[in-house]
Coordinates of C-alpha atoms in Angstrom, one line a residue:
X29 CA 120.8 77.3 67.4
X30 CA 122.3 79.7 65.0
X31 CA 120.1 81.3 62.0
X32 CA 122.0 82.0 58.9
X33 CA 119.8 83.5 55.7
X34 CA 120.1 81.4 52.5
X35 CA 121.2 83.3 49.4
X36 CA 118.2 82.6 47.4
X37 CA 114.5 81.1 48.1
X38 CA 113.8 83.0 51.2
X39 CA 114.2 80.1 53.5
X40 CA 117.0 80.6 56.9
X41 CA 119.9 78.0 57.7
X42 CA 119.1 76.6 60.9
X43 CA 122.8 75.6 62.7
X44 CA 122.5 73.9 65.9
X45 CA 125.5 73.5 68.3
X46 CA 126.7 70.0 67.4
X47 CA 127.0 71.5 63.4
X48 CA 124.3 69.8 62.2
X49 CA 122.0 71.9 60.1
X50 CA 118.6 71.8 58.6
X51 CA 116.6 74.4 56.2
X52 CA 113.7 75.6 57.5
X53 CA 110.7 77.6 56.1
X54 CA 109.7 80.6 58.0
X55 CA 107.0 81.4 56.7
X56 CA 104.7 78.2 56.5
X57 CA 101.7 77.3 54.2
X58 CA 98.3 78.5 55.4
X59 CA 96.1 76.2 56.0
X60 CA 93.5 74.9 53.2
X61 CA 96.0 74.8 51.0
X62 CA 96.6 77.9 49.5
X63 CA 99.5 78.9 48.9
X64 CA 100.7 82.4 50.2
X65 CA 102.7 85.5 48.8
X66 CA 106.0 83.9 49.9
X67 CA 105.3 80.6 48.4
X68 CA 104.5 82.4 45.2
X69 CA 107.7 84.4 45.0
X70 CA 109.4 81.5 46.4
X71 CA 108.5 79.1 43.0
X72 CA 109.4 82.6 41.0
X73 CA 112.7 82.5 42.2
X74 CA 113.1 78.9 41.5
X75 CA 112.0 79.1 37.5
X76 CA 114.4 79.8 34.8
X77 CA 115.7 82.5 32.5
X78 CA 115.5 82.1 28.8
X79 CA 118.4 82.1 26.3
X80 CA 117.2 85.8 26.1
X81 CA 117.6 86.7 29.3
X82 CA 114.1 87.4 29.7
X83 CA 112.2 85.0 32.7
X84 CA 110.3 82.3 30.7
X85 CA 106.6 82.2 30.8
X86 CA 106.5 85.9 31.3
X87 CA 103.9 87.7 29.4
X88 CA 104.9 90.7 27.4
X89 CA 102.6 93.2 26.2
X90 CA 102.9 94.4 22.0
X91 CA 102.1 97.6 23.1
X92 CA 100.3 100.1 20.6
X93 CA 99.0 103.4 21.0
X94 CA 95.1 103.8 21.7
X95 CA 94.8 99.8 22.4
X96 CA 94.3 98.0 25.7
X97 CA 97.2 96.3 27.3
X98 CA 97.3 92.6 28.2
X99 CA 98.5 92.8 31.7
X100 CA 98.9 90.2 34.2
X101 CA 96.1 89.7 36.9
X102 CA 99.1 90.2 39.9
X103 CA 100.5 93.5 40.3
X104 CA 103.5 95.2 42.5
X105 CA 104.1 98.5 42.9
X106 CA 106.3 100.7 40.8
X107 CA 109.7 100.7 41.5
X108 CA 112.4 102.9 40.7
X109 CA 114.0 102.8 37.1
X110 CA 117.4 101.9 38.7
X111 CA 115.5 98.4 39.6
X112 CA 114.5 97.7 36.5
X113 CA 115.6 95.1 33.6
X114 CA 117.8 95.1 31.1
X115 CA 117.1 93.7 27.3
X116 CA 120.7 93.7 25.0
X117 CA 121.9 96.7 27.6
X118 CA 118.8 98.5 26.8
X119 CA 117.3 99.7 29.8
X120 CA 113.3 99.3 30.0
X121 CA 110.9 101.0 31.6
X122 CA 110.1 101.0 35.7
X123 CA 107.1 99.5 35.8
X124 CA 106.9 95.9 37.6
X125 CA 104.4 93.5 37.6
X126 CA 104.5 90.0 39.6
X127 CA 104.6 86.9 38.0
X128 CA 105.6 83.5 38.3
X129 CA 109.1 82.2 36.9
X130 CA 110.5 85.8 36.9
X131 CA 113.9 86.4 39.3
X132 CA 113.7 89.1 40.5
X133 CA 114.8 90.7 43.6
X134 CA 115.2 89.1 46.9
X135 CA 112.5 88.9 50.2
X136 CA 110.1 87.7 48.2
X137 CA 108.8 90.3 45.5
X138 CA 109.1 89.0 42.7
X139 CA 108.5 91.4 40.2
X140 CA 108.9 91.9 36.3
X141 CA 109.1 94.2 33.7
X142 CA 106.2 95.0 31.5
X143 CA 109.0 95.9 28.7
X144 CA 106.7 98.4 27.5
X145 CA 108.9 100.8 25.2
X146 CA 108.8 104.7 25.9
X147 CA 108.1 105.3 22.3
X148 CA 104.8 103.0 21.9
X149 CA 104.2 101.5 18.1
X150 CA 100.7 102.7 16.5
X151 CA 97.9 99.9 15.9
X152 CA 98.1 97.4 13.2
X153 CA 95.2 99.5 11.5
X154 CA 97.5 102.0 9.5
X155 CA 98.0 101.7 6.2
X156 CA 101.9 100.6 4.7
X157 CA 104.3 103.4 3.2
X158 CA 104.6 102.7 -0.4
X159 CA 107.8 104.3 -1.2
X160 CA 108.3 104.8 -5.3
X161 CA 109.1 101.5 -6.8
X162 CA 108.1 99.6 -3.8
X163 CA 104.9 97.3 -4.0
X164 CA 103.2 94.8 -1.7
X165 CA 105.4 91.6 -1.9
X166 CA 101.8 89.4 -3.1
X167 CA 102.4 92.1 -6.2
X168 CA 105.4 91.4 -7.7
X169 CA 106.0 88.2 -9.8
X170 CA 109.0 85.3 -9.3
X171 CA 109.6 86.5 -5.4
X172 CA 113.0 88.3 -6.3
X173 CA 114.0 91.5 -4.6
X174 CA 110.6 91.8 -2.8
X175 CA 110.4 94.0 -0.4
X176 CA 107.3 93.7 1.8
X177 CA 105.3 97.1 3.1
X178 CA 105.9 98.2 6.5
X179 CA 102.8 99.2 7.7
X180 CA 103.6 100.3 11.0
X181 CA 106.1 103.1 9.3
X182 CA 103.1 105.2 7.7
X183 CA 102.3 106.2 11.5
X184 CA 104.9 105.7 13.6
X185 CA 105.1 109.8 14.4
X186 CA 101.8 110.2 15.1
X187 CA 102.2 109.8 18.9
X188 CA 104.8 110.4 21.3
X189 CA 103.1 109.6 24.0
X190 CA 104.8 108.0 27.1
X191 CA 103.9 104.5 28.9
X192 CA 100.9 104.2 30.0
X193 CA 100.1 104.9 34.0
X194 CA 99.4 101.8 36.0
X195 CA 95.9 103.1 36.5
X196 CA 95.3 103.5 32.6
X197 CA 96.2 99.6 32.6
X198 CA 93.5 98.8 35.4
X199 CA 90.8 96.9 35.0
X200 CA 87.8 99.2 33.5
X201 CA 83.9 99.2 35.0
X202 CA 81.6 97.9 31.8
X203 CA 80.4 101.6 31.4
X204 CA 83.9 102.5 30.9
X205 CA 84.6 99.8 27.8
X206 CA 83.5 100.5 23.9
X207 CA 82.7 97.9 21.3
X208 CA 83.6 98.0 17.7
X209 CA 81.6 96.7 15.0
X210 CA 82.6 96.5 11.3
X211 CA 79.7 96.8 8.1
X212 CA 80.0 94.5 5.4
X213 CA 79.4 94.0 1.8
X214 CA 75.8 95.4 1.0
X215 CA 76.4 98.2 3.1
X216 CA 78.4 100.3 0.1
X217 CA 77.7 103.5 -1.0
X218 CA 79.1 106.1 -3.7
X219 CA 80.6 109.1 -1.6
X220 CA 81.7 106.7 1.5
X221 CA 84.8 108.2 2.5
X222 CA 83.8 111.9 1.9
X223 CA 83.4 112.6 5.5
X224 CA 86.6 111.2 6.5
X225 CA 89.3 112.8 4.4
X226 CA 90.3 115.7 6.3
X227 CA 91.8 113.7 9.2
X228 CA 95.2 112.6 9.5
X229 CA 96.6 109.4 7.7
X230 CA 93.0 108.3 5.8
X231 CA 94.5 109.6 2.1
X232 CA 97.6 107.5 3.4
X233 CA 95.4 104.7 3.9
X234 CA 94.1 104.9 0.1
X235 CA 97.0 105.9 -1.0
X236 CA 98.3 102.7 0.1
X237 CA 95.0 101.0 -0.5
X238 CA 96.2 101.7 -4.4
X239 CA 99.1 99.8 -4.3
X240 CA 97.8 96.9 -3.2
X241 CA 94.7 96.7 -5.5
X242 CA 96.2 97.9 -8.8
X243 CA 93.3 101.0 -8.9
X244 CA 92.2 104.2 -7.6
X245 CA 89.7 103.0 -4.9
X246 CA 89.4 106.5 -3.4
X247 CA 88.1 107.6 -6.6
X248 CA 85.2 105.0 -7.0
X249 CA 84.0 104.9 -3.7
X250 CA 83.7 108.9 -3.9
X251 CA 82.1 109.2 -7.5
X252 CA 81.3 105.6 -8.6
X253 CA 79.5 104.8 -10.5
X254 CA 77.2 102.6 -8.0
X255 CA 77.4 99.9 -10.3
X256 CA 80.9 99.3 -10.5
X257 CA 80.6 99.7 -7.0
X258 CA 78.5 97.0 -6.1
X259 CA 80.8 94.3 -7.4
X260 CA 81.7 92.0 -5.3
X261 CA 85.5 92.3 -6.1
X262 CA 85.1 96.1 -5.6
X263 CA 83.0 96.6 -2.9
X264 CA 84.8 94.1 -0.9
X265 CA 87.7 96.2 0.1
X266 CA 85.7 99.4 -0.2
X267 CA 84.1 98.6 2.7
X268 CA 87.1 96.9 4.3
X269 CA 89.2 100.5 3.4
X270 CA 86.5 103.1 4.5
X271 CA 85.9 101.0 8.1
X272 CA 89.1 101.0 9.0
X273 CA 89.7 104.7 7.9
X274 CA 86.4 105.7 9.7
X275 CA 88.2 104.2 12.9
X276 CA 91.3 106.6 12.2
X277 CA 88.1 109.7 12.7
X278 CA 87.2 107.9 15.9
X279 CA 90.6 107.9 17.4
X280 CA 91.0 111.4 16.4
X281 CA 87.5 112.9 18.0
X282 CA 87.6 110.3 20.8
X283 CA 90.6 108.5 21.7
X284 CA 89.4 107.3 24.6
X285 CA 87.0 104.9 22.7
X286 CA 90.0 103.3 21.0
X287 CA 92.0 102.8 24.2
X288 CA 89.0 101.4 26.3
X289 CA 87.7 98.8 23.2
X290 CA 87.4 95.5 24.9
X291 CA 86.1 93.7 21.9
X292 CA 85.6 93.8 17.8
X293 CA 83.3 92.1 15.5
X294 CA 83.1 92.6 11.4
X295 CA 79.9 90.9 9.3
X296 CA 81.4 88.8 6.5
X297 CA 84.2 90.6 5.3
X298 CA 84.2 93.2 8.3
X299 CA 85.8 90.0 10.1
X300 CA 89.0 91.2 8.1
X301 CA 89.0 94.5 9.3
X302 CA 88.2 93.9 12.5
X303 CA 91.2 91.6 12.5
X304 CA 93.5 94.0 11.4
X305 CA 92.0 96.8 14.0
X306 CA 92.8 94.2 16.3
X307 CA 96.2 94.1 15.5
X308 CA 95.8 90.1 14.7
X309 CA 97.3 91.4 10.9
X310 CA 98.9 93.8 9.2
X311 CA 96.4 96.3 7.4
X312 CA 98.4 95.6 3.8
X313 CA 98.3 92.1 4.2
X314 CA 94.3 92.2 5.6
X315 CA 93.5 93.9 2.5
X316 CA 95.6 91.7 -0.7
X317 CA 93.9 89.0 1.6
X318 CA 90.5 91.1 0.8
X319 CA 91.3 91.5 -2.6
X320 CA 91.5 87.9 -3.3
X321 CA 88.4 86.8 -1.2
X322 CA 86.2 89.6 -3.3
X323 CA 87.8 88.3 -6.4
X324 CA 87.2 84.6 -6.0
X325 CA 83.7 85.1 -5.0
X326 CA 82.7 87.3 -7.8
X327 CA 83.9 84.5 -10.0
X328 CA 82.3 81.7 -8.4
X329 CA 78.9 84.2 -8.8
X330 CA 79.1 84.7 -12.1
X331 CA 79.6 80.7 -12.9
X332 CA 75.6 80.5 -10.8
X333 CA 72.8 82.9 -11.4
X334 CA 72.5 83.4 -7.5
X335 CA 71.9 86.1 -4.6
X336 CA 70.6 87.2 -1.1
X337 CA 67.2 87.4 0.1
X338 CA 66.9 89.2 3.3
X339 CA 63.5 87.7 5.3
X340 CA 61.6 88.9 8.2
X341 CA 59.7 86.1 9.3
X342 CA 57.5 85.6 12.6
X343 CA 57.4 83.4 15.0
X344 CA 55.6 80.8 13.4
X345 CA 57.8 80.9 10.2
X346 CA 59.7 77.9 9.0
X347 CA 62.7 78.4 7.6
X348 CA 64.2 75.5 7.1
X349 CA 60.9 74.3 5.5
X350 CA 60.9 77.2 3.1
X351 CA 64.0 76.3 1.9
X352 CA 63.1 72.6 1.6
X353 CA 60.1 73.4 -0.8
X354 CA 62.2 76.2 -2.7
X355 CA 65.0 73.8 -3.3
X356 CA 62.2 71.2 -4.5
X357 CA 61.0 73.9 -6.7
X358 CA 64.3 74.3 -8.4
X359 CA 64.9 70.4 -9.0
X360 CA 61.2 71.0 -11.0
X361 CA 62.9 73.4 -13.5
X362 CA 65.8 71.2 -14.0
X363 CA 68.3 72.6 -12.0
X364 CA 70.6 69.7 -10.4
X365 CA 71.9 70.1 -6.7
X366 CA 69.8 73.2 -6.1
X367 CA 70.9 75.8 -3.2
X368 CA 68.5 77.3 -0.9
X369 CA 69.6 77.7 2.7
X370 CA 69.9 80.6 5.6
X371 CA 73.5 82.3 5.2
X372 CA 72.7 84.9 7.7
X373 CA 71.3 84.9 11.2
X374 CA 70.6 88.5 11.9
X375 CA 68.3 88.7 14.9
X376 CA 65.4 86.8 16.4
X377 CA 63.2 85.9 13.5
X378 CA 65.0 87.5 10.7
X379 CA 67.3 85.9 8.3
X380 CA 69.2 86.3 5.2
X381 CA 68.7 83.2 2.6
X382 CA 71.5 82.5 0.0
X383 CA 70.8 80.6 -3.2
X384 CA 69.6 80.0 -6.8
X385 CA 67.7 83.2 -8.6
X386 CA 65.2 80.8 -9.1
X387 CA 64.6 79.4 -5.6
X388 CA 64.7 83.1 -4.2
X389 CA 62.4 84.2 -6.9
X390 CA 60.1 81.7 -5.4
X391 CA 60.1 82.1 -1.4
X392 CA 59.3 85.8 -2.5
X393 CA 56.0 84.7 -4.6
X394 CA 55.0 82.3 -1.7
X395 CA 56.1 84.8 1.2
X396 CA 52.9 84.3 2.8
X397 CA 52.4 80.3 2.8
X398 CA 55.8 80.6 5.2
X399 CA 54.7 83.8 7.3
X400 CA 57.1 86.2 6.1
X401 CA 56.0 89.5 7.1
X402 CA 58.9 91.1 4.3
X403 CA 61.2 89.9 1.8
X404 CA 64.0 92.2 -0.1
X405 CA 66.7 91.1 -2.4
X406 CA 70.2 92.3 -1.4
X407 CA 72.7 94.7 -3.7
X408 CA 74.6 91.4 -3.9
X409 CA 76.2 89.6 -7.0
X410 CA 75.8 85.9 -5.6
X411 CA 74.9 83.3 -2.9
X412 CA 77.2 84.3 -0.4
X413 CA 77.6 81.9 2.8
X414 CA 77.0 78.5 0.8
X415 CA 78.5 75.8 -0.8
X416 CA 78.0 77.8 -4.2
X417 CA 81.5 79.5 -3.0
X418 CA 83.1 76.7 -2.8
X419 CA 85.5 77.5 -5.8
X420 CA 86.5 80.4 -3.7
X421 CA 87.8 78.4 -0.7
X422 CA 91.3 77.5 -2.1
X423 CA 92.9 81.1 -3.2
X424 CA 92.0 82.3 -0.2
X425 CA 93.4 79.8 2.1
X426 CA 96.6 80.1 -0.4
X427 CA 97.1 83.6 0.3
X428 CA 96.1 83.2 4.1
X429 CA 98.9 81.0 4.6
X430 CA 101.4 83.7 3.7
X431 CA 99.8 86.1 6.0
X432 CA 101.5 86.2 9.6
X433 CA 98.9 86.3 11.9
X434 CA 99.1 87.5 15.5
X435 CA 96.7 87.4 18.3
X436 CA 94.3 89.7 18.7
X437 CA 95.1 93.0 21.1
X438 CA 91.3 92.9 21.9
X439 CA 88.3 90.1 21.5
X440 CA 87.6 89.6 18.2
X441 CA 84.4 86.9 17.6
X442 CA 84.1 84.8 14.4
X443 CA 80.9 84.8 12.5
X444 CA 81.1 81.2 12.6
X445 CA 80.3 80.5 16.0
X446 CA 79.9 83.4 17.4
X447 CA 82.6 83.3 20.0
X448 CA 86.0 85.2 20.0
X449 CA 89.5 83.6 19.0
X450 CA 91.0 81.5 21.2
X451 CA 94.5 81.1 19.4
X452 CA 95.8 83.0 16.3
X453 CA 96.3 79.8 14.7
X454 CA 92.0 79.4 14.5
X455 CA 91.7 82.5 12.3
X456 CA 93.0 81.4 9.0
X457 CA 90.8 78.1 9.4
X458 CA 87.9 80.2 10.2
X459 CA 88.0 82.9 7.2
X460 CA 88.0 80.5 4.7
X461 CA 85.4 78.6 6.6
X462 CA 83.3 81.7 6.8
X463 CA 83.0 81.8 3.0
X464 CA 80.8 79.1 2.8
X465 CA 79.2 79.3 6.4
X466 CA 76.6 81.1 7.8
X467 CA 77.1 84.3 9.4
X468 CA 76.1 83.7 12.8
X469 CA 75.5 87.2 13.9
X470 CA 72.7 87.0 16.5
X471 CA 74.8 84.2 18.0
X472 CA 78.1 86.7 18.0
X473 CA 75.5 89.9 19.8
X474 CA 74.5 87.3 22.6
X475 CA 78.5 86.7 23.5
X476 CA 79.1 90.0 23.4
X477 CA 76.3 91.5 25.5
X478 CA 75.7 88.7 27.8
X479 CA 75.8 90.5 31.4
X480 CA 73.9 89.7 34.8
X481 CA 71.3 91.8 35.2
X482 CA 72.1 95.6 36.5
X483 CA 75.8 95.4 34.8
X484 CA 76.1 98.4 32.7
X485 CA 76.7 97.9 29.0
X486 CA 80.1 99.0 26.7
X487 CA 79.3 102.1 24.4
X488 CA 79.4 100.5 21.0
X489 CA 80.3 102.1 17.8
X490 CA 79.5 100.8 14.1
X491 CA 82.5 102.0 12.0
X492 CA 81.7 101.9 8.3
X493 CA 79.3 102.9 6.1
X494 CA 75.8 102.4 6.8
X495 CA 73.8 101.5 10.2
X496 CA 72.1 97.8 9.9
X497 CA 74.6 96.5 12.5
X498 CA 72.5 99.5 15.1
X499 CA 69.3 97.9 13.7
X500 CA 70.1 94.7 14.2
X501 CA 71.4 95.5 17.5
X502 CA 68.5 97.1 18.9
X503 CA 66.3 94.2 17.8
X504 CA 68.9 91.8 19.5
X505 CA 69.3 94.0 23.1
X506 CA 67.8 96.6 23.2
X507 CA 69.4 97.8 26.5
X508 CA 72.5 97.6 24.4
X509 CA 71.5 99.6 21.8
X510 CA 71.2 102.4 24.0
X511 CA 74.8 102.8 24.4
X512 CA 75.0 102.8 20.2
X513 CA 76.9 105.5 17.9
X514 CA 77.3 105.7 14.2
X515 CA 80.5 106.8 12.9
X516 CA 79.5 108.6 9.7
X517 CA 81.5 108.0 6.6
X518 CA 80.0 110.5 4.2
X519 CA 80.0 113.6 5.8
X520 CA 82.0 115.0 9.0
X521 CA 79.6 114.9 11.4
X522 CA 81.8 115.7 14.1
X523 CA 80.7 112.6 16.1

């Protein structure tokens, strides 16, 4: 019997001496039924190749500089450049990577190119170019001759690195990773931004932070006045702004944070700028998004006397109770379909209630009867987290829609439930959600620090002013907290 190779699928032509032939597999299934290295490129060889001449279902990476790449689980080893493919005539890269539905050479290694470009793209974080005459499309009325901002251009210099080894790419050990986590509103203060201005691309970022909000927000989060600072419609993307430019000092002092970040997280609106860190939306778009939120809210607080009360309770307190009775009290004083619930889940018997002046004004006289240890009233302007925002729901979900989002580079978790994004397509549904939810921020620490015991923990940094995401941290995990750094915002620590 004669053995002739077959020209594709690894199997031999078996040619006896009558003529009759038969195909026959070589190299047979193990036993159990898994499937082996040959069946595996055998099925690649077998898939298709997309109208782009690119092999479907293969995962490419958007590559940007100081972020972790989404690789595939299989690996090969590099190969020369002269192997590798082709996109338009361009030649890629040489690095391969196996995976399923991908032709590639013969004998069973299958391989594929990662496609990463030599030049890598920076991070979705930058701020846009706003040439002279050129504004953020949402800006300009009737929608003729926009021209929207290209973010990616303000930075696109800034590193010529090339690809990233293979062992770059590999995965990390836990001690190795770094967690970001992203202030929000209540956490501003006049001078944020001072400490931050002397590194590269942060005037950029308000420079372009100008065009998109009308004002100079530079100039009031660096002299104020503190009231004009604490509006809701200001402080909103101050915060946004100065997180996302205190992550710009991070990269710069320690770039390896930014390319080991496994996962993001942002209180309230610090979900928007951990988003756009992400690279789930551009940073122009992330902030007119911003804008509008912090707008809409302010007005649906000035329509309620409302605000925050921040309580730490014990273990006996009742929430849910105290709010009962406070919402009872209000009904008393003739205030119809009265608000009084938890907006904030902080950490284990601590939480942040949201509602009428009136019913706060009255857990804080009967802190006691409820066994609050300590009550404070927040630098807010209203109820934030409840149904008293419900006139802010529909601008933002207007101006989310014409927001392309992507999905996230990293995990980013949604305050509310706690867990990270599955799809891109979640997000929008989930910011305007958030508006009138509450924050589920203890939930959000347990997902991210849930390890078996002995795992090391990721380094995590707060970037943005102030440090109550390290406090609540360190009364959430402690073993965690250990591992926490402060990026400073108002003055160059250096750190």
């Amino acid at each position: 019997m004669r053995e002739e190779p077959r020209a594709s699928g690894g199997e031999t032509l078996l040619r006896n001496q009558t003529g009759e032939t038969t195909w026959k597999r070589l190299n047979p299934l193990p036993r159990r039924g898994r499937k082996s290295k040959y069946d595996i490129a055998l099925a690649a060889h077998s898939g298709t190749i997309s109208a782009g001449g690119l092999p479907c279902g293969a995962l490419f990476t958007r590559s940007c500089a100081g972020f972790p790449e989404r690789l595939d689980p299989c690996r090969a080893p590099a190969r020369s450049r002269a192997d590798s493919w082709s996109r338009g005539g361009t030649r890629t890269s040489g690095t391969f990577l196996s995976a399923p539905g991908c032709r590639g050479p013969p004998g069973g290694k299958c391989v594929r190119d990662r496609a990463v470009p030599r030049r890598r793209r920076r991070p979705a974080l930058v701020a846009p170019v706003t040439r002279p005459g050129q504004w953020p499309h949402h800006e300009r009325a009737g929608g003729a001759g926009r021209v929207p901002v290209d973010v990616a251009e303000l930075l696109r210099d800034a590193t010529a690195a090339e690809e990233v080894p293979r062992e770059a790419a590999a995965r990390r050990l836990p001690g190795q990773c770094s967690v970001l986590l992203f202030p929000g509103q209540g956490s501003q203060v006049v001078g944020m931004g001072r400490g931050l201005l002397r590194y590269p691309r942060v005037r950029e970022l308000y420079a372009a932070a100008r065009s998109v909000l009308g004002y100079d927000l530079l100039e009031l989060s660096l002299h104020g006045p503190q009231e004009a600072l604490d509006r809701t419609a200001h402080c909103q993307p101050a915060v946004f702004v100065a997180s996302l430019a205190a992550v710009e000092k991070l990269h710069h002092l320690q770039p390896a944070v930014i390319e080991n970040c496994v996962a993001a997280a942002g209180f309230s609106v610090g979900e928007f700028a951990a988003l756009v860190f992400a690279g789930a939306m551009e940073f122009s778009e992330g902030l007119y998004a911003v804008k509008v939120r912090a707008e809409a809210m302010q007005e649906a607080s000035e329509a309620v006397p409302s605000g925050m009360l921040s309580v730490l309770g014990q273990s006996q307190s009742k929430f849910a109770f105290a709010c009962l009775e406070a919402r009872e009290h209000c009904k008393t004083l003739g205030i119809e379909n009265p608000v009084c619930e938890v907006a904030n889940y902080l950490f284990p018997d601590c939480r942040v209630i949201s509602g009428h002046l009136e019913a706060l004004q009255f857990l804080q006289k009967n802190a006691s009867r409820y066994h609050f240890r300590r009550t404070r009233r927040l630098p807010v302007s209203g109820g934030f987290h409840t149904r008293l925002m419900e006139p802010a729901l529909e601008p933002l979900a207007h101006v989310l829609k014409s927001v392309s989002v992507k999905k996230p580079l990293v995990s980013v978790h949604s305050n509310v439930d706690g867990n990270r994004y599955a799809h891109p397509k979640h997000i929008p549904k989930a910011l305007v959600q958030q508006v009138v939810s509450p924050v589920k921020w203890e939930q959000t620490m347990h997902a991210i620090y849930e390890r078996r015991r002995g795992t090391e923990f990721p380094k995590t940094f707060e970037v943005g002013p102030g440090r109550q995401l390290g406090s609540i941290l360190k009364s959430c995990n402690l073993q965690a907290w250990k591992s926490y750094r402060h990026v400073d915002v108002l003055e160059d620590d250096g750190t």
